[in-house]
mmCIF file of C-alpha atoms in Angstrom:
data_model
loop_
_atom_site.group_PDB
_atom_site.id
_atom_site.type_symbol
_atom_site.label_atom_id
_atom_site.label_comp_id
_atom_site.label_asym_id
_atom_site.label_seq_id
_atom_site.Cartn_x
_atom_site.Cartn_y
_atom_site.Cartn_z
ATOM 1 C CA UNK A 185 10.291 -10.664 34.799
ATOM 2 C CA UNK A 186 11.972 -7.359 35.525
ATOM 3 C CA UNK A 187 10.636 -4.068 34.904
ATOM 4 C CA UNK A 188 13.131 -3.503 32.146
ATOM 5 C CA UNK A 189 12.524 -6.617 30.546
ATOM 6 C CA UNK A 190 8.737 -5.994 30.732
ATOM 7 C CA UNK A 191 9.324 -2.810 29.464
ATOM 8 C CA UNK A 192 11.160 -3.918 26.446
ATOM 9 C CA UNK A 193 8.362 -6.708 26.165
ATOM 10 C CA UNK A 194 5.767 -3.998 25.743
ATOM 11 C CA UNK A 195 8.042 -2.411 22.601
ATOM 12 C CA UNK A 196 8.177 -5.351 20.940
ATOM 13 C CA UNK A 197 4.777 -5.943 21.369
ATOM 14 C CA UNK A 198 3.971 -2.480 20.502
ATOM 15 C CA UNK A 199 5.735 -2.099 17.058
ATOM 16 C CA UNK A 200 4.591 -5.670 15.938
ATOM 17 C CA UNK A 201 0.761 -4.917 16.822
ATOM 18 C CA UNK A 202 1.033 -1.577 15.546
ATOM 19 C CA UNK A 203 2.798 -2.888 12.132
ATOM 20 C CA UNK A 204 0.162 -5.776 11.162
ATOM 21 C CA UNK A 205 -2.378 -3.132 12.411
ATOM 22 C CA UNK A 206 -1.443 -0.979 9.740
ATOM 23 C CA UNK A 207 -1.043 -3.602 7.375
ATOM 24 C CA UNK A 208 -4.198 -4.952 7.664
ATOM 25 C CA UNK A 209 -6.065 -1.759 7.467
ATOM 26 C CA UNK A 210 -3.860 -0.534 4.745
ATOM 27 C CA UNK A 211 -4.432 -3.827 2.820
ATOM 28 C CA UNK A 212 -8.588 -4.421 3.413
ATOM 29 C CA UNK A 213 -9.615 -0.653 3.923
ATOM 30 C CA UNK A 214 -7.079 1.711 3.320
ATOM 31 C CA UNK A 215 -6.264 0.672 -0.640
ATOM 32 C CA UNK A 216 -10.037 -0.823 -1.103
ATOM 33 C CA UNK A 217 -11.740 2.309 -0.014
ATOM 34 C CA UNK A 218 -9.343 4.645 -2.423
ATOM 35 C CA UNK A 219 -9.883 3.144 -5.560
ATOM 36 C CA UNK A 220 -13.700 2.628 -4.963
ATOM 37 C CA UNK A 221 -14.150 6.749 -4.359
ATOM 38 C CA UNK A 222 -11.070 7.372 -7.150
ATOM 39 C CA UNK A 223 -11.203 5.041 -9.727
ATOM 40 C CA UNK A 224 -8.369 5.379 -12.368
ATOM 41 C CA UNK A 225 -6.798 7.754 -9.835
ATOM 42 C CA UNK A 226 -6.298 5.579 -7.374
ATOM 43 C CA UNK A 227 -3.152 4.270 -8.522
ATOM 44 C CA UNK A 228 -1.382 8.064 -8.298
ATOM 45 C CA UNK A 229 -2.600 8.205 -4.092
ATOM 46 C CA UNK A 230 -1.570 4.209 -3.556
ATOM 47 C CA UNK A 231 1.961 5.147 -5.099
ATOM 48 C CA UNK A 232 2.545 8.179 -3.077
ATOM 49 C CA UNK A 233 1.333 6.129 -0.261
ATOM 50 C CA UNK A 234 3.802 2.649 -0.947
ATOM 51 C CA UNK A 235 7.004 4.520 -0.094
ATOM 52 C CA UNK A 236 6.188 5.571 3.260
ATOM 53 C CA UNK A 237 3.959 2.532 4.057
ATOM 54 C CA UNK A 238 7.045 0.350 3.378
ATOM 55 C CA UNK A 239 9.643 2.426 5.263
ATOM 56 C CA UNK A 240 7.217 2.668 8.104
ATOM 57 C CA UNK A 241 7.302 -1.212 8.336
ATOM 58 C CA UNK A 242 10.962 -1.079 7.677
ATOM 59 C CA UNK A 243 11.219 1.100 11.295
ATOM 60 C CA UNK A 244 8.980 -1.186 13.007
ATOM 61 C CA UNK A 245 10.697 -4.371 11.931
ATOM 62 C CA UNK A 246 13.975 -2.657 13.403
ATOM 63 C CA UNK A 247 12.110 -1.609 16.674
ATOM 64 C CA UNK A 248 10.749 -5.038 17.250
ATOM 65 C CA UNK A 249 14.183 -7.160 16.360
ATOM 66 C CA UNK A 250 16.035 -4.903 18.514
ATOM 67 C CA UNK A 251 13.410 -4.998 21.349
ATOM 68 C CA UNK A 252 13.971 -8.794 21.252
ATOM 69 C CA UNK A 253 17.472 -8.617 21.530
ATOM 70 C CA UNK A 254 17.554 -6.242 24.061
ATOM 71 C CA UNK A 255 15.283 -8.019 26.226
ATOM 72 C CA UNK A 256 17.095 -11.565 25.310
ATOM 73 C CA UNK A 257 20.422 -9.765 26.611
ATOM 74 C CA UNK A 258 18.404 -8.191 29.960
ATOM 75 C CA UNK A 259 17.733 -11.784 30.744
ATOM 76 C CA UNK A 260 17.291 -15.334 29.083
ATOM 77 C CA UNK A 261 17.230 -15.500 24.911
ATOM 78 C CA UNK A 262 15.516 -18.539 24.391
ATOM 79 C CA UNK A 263 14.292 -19.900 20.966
ATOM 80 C CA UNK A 264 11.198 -17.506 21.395
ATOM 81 C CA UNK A 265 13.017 -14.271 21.338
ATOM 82 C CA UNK A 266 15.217 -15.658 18.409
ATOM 83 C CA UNK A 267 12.244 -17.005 16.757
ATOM 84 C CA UNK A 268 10.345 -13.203 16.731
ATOM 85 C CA UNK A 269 13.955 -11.707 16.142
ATOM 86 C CA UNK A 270 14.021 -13.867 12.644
ATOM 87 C CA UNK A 271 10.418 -13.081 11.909
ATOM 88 C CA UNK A 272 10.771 -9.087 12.353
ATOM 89 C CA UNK A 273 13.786 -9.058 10.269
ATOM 90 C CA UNK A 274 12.086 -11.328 7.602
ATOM 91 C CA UNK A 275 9.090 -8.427 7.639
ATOM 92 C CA UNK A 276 11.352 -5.989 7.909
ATOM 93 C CA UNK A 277 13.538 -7.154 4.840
ATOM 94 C CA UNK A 278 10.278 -7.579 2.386
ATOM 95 C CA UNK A 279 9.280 -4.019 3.205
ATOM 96 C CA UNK A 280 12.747 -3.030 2.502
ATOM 97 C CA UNK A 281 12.782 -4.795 -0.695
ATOM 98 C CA UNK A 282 9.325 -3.953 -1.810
ATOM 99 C CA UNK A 283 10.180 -0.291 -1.109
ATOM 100 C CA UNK A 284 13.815 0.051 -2.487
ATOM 101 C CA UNK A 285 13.422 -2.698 -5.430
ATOM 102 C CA UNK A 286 10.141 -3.454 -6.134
ATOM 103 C CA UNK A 287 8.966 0.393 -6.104
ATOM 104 C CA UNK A 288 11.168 1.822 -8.096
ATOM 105 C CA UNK A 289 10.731 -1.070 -10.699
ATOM 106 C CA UNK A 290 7.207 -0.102 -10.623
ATOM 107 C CA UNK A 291 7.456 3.029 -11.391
ATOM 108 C CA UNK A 292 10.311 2.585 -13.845
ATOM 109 C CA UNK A 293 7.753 0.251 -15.624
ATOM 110 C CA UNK A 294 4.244 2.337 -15.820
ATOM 111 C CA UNK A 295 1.261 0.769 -16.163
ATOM 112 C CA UNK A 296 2.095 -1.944 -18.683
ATOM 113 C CA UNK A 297 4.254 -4.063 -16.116
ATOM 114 C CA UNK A 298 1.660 -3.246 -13.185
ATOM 115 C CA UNK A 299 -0.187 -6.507 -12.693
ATOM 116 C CA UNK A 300 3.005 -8.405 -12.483
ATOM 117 C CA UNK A 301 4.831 -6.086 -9.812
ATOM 118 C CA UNK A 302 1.198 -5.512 -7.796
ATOM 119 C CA UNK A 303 0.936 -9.096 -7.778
ATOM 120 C CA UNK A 304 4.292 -9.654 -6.201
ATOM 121 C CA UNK A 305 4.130 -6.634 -3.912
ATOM 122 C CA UNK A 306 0.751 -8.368 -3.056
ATOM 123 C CA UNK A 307 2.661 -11.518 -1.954
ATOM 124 C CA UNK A 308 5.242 -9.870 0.076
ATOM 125 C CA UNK A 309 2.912 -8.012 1.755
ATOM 126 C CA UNK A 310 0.842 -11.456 2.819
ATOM 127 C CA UNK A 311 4.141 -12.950 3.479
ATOM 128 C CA UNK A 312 4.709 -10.465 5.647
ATOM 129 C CA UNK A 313 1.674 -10.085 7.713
ATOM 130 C CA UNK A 314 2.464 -13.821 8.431
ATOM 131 C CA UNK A 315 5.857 -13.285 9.755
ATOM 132 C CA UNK A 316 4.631 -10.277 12.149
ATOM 133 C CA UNK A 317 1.742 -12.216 13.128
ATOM 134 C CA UNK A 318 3.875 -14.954 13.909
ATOM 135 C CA UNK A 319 6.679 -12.847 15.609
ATOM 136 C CA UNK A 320 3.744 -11.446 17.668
ATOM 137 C CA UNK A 321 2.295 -15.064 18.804
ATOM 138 C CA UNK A 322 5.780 -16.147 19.619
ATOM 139 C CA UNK A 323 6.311 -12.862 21.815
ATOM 140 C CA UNK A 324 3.459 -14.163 24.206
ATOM 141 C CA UNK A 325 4.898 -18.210 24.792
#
């Protein structure tokens, strides 16, 4: 492996571990820990925070597709680099929907549609840690 290709290796890696990092703090002690010290407030600091959680994860998805490309064109893209290019962009297209559909709709709704859009935004989020998990495992065989 060349030093560029390493180097791009190292990106990819980079953004994926850094992105299911954050969503698995975010998820089990980020969010958790905010509405056990606010309560009925906690909904106000999670909202501010969804915006900016998702777009983050948008930016990494991008990162870590175009890492894999890069590095597929610097020397051999095999089915692993496509494989972690398809997961990152499958990531990276739930964060953009949950931030430029799903949040809005959220907030368009208030409080009596909340269960049903958490619980979705819930499932995008798991389906996403899966697919950057899975990009990340592929990134190593």
């Amino acid at each position: 492996m060349s030093l560029a290709q390493t180097a791009l290796a190292v990106v990819v890696d980079a953004a994926l571990g850094v992105w299911l990092g954050s969503m698995l703090f975010f998820s089990f002690v980020g969010a958790p820990t905010v509405f056990d010290v606010l309560g009925d407030d906690a909904g106000r600091v999670v909202n501010a925070i969804f915006p900016k959680y998702y777009v983050f994860g948008v930016a990494l998805g991008a990162i870590a597709g175009l890492g894999a490309v890069a590095a597929g064109l610097s020397g051999e893209f095999d089915s692993n680099r496509l494989g972690v290019l398809a997961l990152a962009g499958i990531g990276a297209a739930n964060a953009a929907y949950a931030r430029w559909v799903l949040v809005p709709k959220m907030d368009r709704a208030g409080e009596d549609a909340f269960a049903q859009y958490h619980k979705q935004s819930v499932a995008l989020n798991g389906l996403t840690m899966l697919a950057v998990g899975g990009a990340l495992v592929l990134s190593h065989l």
